[in-house]
Coordinates of C-alpha atoms in Angstrom, one line a residue:
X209 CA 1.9 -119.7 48.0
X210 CA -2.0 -118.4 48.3
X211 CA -3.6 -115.7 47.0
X212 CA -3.7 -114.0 50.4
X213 CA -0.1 -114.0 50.7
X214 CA 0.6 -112.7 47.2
X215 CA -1.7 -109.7 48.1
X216 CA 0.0 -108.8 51.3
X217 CA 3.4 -108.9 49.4
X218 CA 2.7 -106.7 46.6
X219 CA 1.0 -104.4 49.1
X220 CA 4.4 -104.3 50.8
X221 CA 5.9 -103.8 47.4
X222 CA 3.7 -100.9 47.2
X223 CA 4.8 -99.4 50.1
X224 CA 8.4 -99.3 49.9
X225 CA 8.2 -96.3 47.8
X226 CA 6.4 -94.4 49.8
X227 CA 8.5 -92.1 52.0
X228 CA 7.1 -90.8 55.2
X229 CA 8.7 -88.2 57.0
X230 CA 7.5 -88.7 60.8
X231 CA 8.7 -85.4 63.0
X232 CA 7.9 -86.2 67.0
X233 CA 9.3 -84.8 69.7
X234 CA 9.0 -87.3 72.1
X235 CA 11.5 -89.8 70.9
X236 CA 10.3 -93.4 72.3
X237 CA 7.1 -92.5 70.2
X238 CA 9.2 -91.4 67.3
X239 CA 11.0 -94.8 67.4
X240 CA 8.1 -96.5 68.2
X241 CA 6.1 -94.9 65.1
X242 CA 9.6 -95.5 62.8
X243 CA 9.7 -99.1 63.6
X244 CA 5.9 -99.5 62.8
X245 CA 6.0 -97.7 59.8
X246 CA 9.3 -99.9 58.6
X247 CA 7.4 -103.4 59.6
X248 CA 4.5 -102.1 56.9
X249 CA 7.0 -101.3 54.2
X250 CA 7.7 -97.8 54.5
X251 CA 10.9 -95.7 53.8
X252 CA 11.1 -94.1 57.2
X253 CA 12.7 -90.5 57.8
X254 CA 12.5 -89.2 61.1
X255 CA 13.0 -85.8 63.1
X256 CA 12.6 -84.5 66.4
X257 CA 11.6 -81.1 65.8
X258 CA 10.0 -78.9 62.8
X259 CA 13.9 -77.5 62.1
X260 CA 15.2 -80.8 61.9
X261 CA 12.6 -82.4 59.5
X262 CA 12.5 -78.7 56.9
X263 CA 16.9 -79.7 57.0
X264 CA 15.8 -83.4 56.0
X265 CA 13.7 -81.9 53.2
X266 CA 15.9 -79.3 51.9
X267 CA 18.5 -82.1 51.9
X268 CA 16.8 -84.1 49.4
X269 CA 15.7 -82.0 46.7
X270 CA 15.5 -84.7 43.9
X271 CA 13.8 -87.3 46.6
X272 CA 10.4 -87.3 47.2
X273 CA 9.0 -87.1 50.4
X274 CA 5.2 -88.6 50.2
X275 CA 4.2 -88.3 54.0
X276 CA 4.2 -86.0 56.8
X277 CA 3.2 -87.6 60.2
X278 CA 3.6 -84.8 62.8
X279 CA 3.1 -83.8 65.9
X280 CA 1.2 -80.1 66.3
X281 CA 2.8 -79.0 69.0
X282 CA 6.9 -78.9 69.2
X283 CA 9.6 -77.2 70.2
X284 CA 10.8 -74.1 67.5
X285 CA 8.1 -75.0 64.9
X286 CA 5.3 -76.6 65.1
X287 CA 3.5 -79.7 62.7
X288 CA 1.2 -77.2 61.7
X289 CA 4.2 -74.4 60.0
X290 CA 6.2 -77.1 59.5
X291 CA 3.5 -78.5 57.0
X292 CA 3.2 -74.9 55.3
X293 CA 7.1 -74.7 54.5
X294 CA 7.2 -78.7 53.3
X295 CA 4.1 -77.6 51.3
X296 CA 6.5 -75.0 49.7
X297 CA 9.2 -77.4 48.8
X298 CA 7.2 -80.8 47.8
X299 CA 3.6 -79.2 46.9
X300 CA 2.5 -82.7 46.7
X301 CA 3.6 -83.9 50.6
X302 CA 0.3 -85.4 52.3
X303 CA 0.2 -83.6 56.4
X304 CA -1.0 -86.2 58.8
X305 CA -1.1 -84.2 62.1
X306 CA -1.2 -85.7 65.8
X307 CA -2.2 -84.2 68.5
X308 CA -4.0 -84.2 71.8
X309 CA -5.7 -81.2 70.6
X310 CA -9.2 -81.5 69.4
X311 CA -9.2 -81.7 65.5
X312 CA -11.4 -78.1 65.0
X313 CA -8.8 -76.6 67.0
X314 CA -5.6 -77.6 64.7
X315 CA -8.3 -77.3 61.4
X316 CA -8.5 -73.3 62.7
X317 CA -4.6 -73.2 62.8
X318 CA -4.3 -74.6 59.0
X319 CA -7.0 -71.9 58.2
X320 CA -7.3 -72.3 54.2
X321 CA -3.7 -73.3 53.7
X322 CA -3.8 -77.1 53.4
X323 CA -6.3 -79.0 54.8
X324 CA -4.5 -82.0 57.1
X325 CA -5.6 -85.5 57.5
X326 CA -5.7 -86.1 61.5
X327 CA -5.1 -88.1 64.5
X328 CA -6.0 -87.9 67.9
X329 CA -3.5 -88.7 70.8
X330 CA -3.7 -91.0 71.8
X331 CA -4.4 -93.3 68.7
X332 CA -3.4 -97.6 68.5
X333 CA -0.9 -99.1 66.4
X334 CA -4.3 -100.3 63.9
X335 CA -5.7 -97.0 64.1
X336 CA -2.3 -95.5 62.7
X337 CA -1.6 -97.8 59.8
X338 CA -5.2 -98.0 58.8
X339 CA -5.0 -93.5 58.2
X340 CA -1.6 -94.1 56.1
X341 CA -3.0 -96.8 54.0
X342 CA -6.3 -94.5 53.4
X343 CA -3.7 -91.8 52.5
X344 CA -1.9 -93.5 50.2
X345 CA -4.8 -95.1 48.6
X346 CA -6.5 -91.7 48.2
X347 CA -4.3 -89.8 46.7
X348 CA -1.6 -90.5 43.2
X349 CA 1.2 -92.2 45.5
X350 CA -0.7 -95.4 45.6
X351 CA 0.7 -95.3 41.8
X352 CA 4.4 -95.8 42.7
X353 CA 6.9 -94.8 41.1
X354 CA 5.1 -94.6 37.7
X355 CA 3.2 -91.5 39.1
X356 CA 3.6 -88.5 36.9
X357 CA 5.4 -85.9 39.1
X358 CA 7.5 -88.8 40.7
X359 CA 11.0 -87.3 41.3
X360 CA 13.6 -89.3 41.5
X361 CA 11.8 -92.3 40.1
X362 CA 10.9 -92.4 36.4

């Protein structure tokens, strides 16, 4: 085995306890963004709507949820509240929002709440993966399951 190959794998290791929460309304995208996500490693939940993904969370109270990938706008609540009630029940969730919307526009609906990472609509498959591996590496999920605060993993 060469080095390069040992990096991708415990990359992949990395990943698989990382749990994104993707909430998309338009369901071949959802699928489409699920089965990415899965190919890189990642524990995949998914949701249609803002009501369905705050269930998910509110379902697992002793699992963390690491990423939100939403969509801003939905039907009966939007990525944007959505993010403020996950922020309520998992302070440390990280918000990637989509949207077709232009990024000042979704920043002024966040207002001094949370401040979201972003794509625009439409975005590539690379350009995707790339903003969830910045995530992670910026912020203490990149530790794993050693993270302090990790629950459900000691």
């Amino acid at each position: 085995m060469n080095s390069e190959n040992s990096e991708d794998s415990n990359e992949i290791g990395q990943t698989r306890d990382i749990t994104i929460l993707i909430v998309e309304d338009d369901s071949p995208l959802l699928e489409f963004f699920s089965t990415i996500l899965r190919r890189e490693g990642y524990k995949v939940l998914k949701a249609q709507n803002g009501v369905e993904a705050l269930e998910i969370a509110k379902s697992r109270p002793d699992e963390r949820i690491d990423i939100l990938l939403s969509d801003v706008a939905m039907p009966y609540r939007g990525g944007v509240q959505l993010a403020v009630n996950l922020l309520e029940i998992q302070p440390h969730i990280q918000v990637l929002l989509t949207s077709a919307m232009p990024f000042q526009e979704i920043s002024n609906q966040c207002g001094t709440k949370f401040h979201p990472a972003f794509l625009a609509k439409p975005f590539s498959v690379s350009n995707l993966t790339a903003k969830i591996k910045t995530i992670v590496e910026s912020t203490s999920i990149y530790l794993g399951p050693h993270a302090r605060g990790y629950p459900g993993r000691s």
